[in-house]
mmCIF file of C-alpha atoms in Angstrom:
data_model
loop_
_atom_site.group_PDB
_atom_site.id
_atom_site.type_symbol
_atom_site.label_atom_id
_atom_site.label_comp_id
_atom_site.label_asym_id
_atom_site.label_seq_id
_atom_site.Cartn_x
_atom_site.Cartn_y
_atom_site.Cartn_z
ATOM 1 C CA MET C 1 0.037 28.509 16.447
ATOM 2 C CA LYS C 2 3.824 27.837 16.609
ATOM 3 C CA ARG C 3 3.220 24.922 18.955
ATOM 4 C CA PHE C 4 0.655 23.440 16.549
ATOM 5 C CA LEU C 5 3.114 23.736 13.630
ATOM 6 C CA LYS C 6 5.864 22.082 15.704
ATOM 7 C CA ILE C 7 3.536 19.180 16.504
ATOM 8 C CA ILE C 8 2.609 18.803 12.811
ATOM 9 C CA LEU C 9 6.277 18.950 11.780
ATOM 10 C CA ALA C 10 7.289 16.382 14.419
ATOM 11 C CA THR C 11 4.467 14.087 13.317
ATOM 12 C CA LEU C 12 5.512 14.365 9.662
ATOM 13 C CA LEU C 13 9.140 13.641 10.539
ATOM 14 C CA LEU C 14 8.092 10.594 12.533
ATOM 15 C CA LEU C 15 5.922 9.398 9.648
ATOM 16 C CA VAL C 16 8.783 9.835 7.162
ATOM 17 C CA ALA C 17 11.124 7.912 9.504
ATOM 18 C CA ILE C 18 8.625 5.048 9.851
ATOM 19 C CA ILE C 19 8.057 4.843 6.094
ATOM 20 C CA GLY C 20 11.818 4.898 5.507
ATOM 21 C CA TYR C 21 12.377 2.092 8.007
ATOM 22 C CA ILE C 22 9.610 -0.043 6.479
ATOM 23 C CA SER C 23 11.037 0.512 2.979
ATOM 24 C CA TRP C 24 14.520 -0.437 4.166
ATOM 25 C CA ARG C 25 13.224 -3.612 5.889
ATOM 26 C CA TYR C 26 11.265 -4.576 2.768
ATOM 27 C CA SER C 27 14.338 -4.065 0.602
ATOM 28 C CA GLN C 28 16.526 -6.166 2.913
ATOM 29 C CA SER C 29 13.921 -8.921 3.218
ATOM 30 C CA SER C 30 13.305 -9.157 -0.521
ATOM 31 C CA LYS C 31 17.089 -9.310 -1.165
ATOM 32 C CA ASN C 32 17.464 -12.140 1.376
ATOM 33 C CA THR C 33 14.530 -13.972 -0.160
ATOM 34 C CA SER C 34 15.911 -13.549 -3.680
ATOM 35 C CA ALA C 35 19.278 -14.935 -2.560
ATOM 36 C CA PHE C 36 17.526 -17.935 -0.960
ATOM 37 C CA VAL C 37 15.555 -18.665 -4.150
ATOM 38 C CA GLU C 38 18.585 -18.339 -6.451
ATOM 39 C CA GLN C 39 20.558 -20.715 -4.214
ATOM 40 C CA LEU C 40 17.641 -23.158 -3.945
ATOM 41 C CA VAL C 41 17.245 -23.389 -7.735
ATOM 42 C CA THR C 42 20.991 -23.922 -8.098
ATOM 43 C CA ASP C 43 21.089 -26.600 -5.375
ATOM 44 C CA VAL C 44 18.004 -28.436 -6.642
ATOM 45 C CA SER C 45 19.272 -28.398 -10.238
ATOM 46 C CA LYS C 46 22.750 -29.549 -9.278
ATOM 47 C CA ASP C 47 21.906 -33.244 -8.998
ATOM 48 C CA TRP C 48 18.072 -33.299 -9.090
ATOM 49 C CA ASN C 49 17.965 -35.019 -5.719
ATOM 50 C CA PRO C 50 14.405 -34.698 -4.301
ATOM 51 C CA GLU C 51 15.807 -34.548 -0.763
ATOM 52 C CA THR C 52 17.238 -31.105 -1.530
ATOM 53 C CA ILE C 53 13.783 -29.585 -1.947
ATOM 54 C CA LYS C 54 12.017 -31.776 0.620
ATOM 55 C CA GLU C 55 13.889 -30.142 3.481
ATOM 56 C CA HIS C 56 12.580 -26.749 2.314
ATOM 57 C CA THR C 57 8.981 -27.775 1.509
ATOM 58 C CA HIS C 58 6.215 -25.959 3.386
ATOM 59 C CA ALA C 59 3.942 -28.302 5.368
ATOM 60 C CA LEU C 60 0.821 -27.234 3.411
ATOM 61 C CA LEU C 61 2.442 -28.159 0.090
ATOM 62 C CA ALA C 62 3.635 -31.494 1.496
ATOM 63 C CA GLU C 63 0.092 -32.254 2.727
ATOM 64 C CA GLN C 64 -1.439 -31.313 -0.625
ATOM 65 C CA MET C 65 1.031 -33.486 -2.528
ATOM 66 C CA ALA C 66 0.313 -36.427 -0.196
ATOM 67 C CA ARG C 67 -3.475 -36.022 -0.655
ATOM 68 C CA GLU C 68 -3.061 -35.994 -4.433
ATOM 69 C CA GLY C 69 -0.689 -38.970 -4.431
ATOM 70 C CA GLN C 70 2.211 -36.898 -5.753
ATOM 71 C CA SER C 71 5.830 -36.952 -4.690
ATOM 72 C CA TRP C 72 8.949 -34.974 -5.467
ATOM 73 C CA GLU C 73 10.473 -38.206 -6.783
ATOM 74 C CA ASP C 74 7.771 -38.352 -9.504
ATOM 75 C CA TYR C 75 8.404 -34.767 -10.582
ATOM 76 C CA PHE C 76 12.154 -35.132 -10.504
ATOM 77 C CA LEU C 77 12.037 -38.127 -12.874
ATOM 78 C CA ILE C 78 10.950 -35.619 -15.512
ATOM 79 C CA TYR C 79 12.908 -32.586 -14.247
ATOM 80 C CA ARG C 80 16.115 -34.648 -14.241
ATOM 81 C CA LYS C 81 15.891 -34.905 -18.039
ATOM 82 C CA LEU C 82 16.745 -31.204 -18.289
ATOM 83 C CA GLY C 83 20.306 -32.045 -17.272
ATOM 84 C CA ALA C 84 22.745 -29.781 -15.488
ATOM 85 C CA LEU C 85 22.010 -26.121 -14.882
ATOM 86 C CA LYS C 86 24.030 -23.740 -17.054
ATOM 87 C CA SER C 87 22.517 -20.412 -16.015
ATOM 88 C CA ASN C 88 19.634 -19.095 -13.984
ATOM 89 C CA THR C 89 17.991 -15.707 -13.452
ATOM 90 C CA CYS C 90 15.160 -15.264 -10.972
ATOM 91 C CA LYS C 91 12.821 -12.296 -10.874
ATOM 92 C CA LEU C 92 10.771 -11.325 -7.838
ATOM 93 C CA LEU C 93 7.150 -10.877 -8.943
ATOM 94 C CA ASN C 94 5.669 -9.834 -5.615
ATOM 95 C CA TYR C 95 6.471 -9.884 -1.947
ATOM 96 C CA GLY C 96 4.163 -9.161 0.927
ATOM 97 C CA SER C 97 2.507 -10.046 4.164
ATOM 98 C CA PHE C 98 -0.948 -11.558 4.080
ATOM 99 C CA ALA C 99 -3.592 -12.449 6.640
ATOM 100 C CA GLY C 100 -5.119 -15.898 6.498
ATOM 101 C CA LEU C 101 -7.337 -18.060 8.652
ATOM 102 C CA SER C 102 -4.342 -19.448 10.493
ATOM 103 C CA GLY C 103 -2.691 -16.053 11.029
ATOM 104 C CA SER C 104 -0.485 -13.764 9.014
ATOM 105 C CA TYR C 105 2.375 -14.880 6.811
ATOM 106 C CA THR C 106 4.902 -13.467 4.361
ATOM 107 C CA ARG C 107 5.077 -14.855 0.838
ATOM 108 C CA ALA C 108 7.250 -14.082 -2.179
ATOM 109 C CA ASN C 109 6.524 -15.203 -5.741
ATOM 110 C CA PHE C 110 9.269 -15.631 -8.327
ATOM 111 C CA THR C 111 9.702 -16.653 -11.914
ATOM 112 C CA CYS C 112 13.081 -17.990 -12.971
ATOM 113 C CA SER C 113 14.477 -18.406 -16.460
ATOM 114 C CA ALA C 114 16.909 -21.277 -16.523
ATOM 115 C CA ILE C 115 19.104 -22.772 -19.204
ATOM 116 C CA TYR C 116 19.941 -26.447 -18.769
ATOM 117 C CA GLU C 117 22.191 -28.645 -20.855
ATOM 118 C CA ASN C 118 19.127 -30.113 -22.634
ATOM 119 C CA GLY C 119 17.078 -26.922 -23.066
ATOM 120 C CA GLY C 120 15.484 -23.946 -21.419
ATOM 121 C CA ALA C 121 12.882 -23.922 -18.671
ATOM 122 C CA THR C 122 10.733 -21.559 -16.660
ATOM 123 C CA ILE C 123 10.441 -22.122 -12.939
ATOM 124 C CA ASN C 124 7.470 -20.640 -11.083
ATOM 125 C CA LEU C 125 8.136 -20.636 -7.412
ATOM 126 C CA SER C 126 6.587 -19.260 -4.227
ATOM 127 C CA VAL C 127 8.247 -19.245 -0.855
ATOM 128 C CA GLN C 128 6.567 -18.614 2.452
ATOM 129 C CA GLN C 129 8.189 -17.674 5.717
ATOM 130 C CA ALA C 130 7.873 -20.343 8.400
ATOM 131 C CA ASP C 131 6.091 -19.354 11.598
ATOM 132 C CA HIS C 132 8.370 -21.287 13.941
ATOM 133 C CA ASP C 133 11.787 -20.005 12.855
ATOM 134 C CA GLY C 134 11.358 -17.430 10.085
ATOM 135 C CA SER C 135 13.080 -19.608 7.471
ATOM 136 C CA TRP C 136 11.809 -19.648 3.893
ATOM 137 C CA GLN C 137 9.910 -22.712 2.713
ATOM 138 C CA VAL C 138 8.723 -23.704 -0.758
ATOM 139 C CA ALA C 139 4.966 -23.322 -1.205
ATOM 140 C CA VAL C 140 4.953 -23.697 -5.034
ATOM 141 C CA PHE C 141 7.622 -25.178 -7.314
ATOM 142 C CA HIS C 142 6.688 -25.818 -10.916
ATOM 143 C CA ILE C 143 8.937 -26.180 -13.951
ATOM 144 C CA THR C 144 7.755 -25.879 -17.542
ATOM 145 C CA SER C 145 9.904 -26.575 -20.567
ATOM 146 C CA PRO C 146 9.317 -27.226 -24.267
ATOM 147 C CA MET C 147 11.480 -30.300 -23.766
ATOM 148 C CA PHE C 148 8.722 -31.895 -21.647
ATOM 149 C CA ILE C 149 6.351 -31.787 -24.643
ATOM 150 C CA LYS C 150 8.927 -33.645 -26.729
ATOM 151 C CA ILE C 151 9.213 -36.296 -24.023
ATOM 152 C CA LEU C 152 5.423 -36.772 -23.902
ATOM 153 C CA GLN C 153 5.245 -37.092 -27.719
ATOM 154 C CA GLN C 154 7.727 -39.979 -27.743
#
């Protein structure tokens, strides 16, 4: 009976250690991802140069944009009208690993509240970890702002 209890106790301790390690890794990974996203929004908003985001664009997003005849240059013509970034706060919505047809991947979804010199904006953004080197790449990048409605009404 004592041996059985020792085995149960050892198993529980091992389980607690594994759960603790996974929680710690998740915490570290989500912090690193949040730092990447905050820096990306700051860098992109600095001069609204499409090349800044192109180097971080996931291949699937680039392919989709090409199929639909879209380009970062087209988007940035409008985004540029927001002006310089004054402040930015990004919130992690969810973070996790997923299984897809082409294998498993890790994705994080964020929403950012940004204040620009010409008005406020919300940035919805998803980043996905690259298979080849583990770097984060943009899978979704969409900005909405009341200022865009004013531009369309002119």
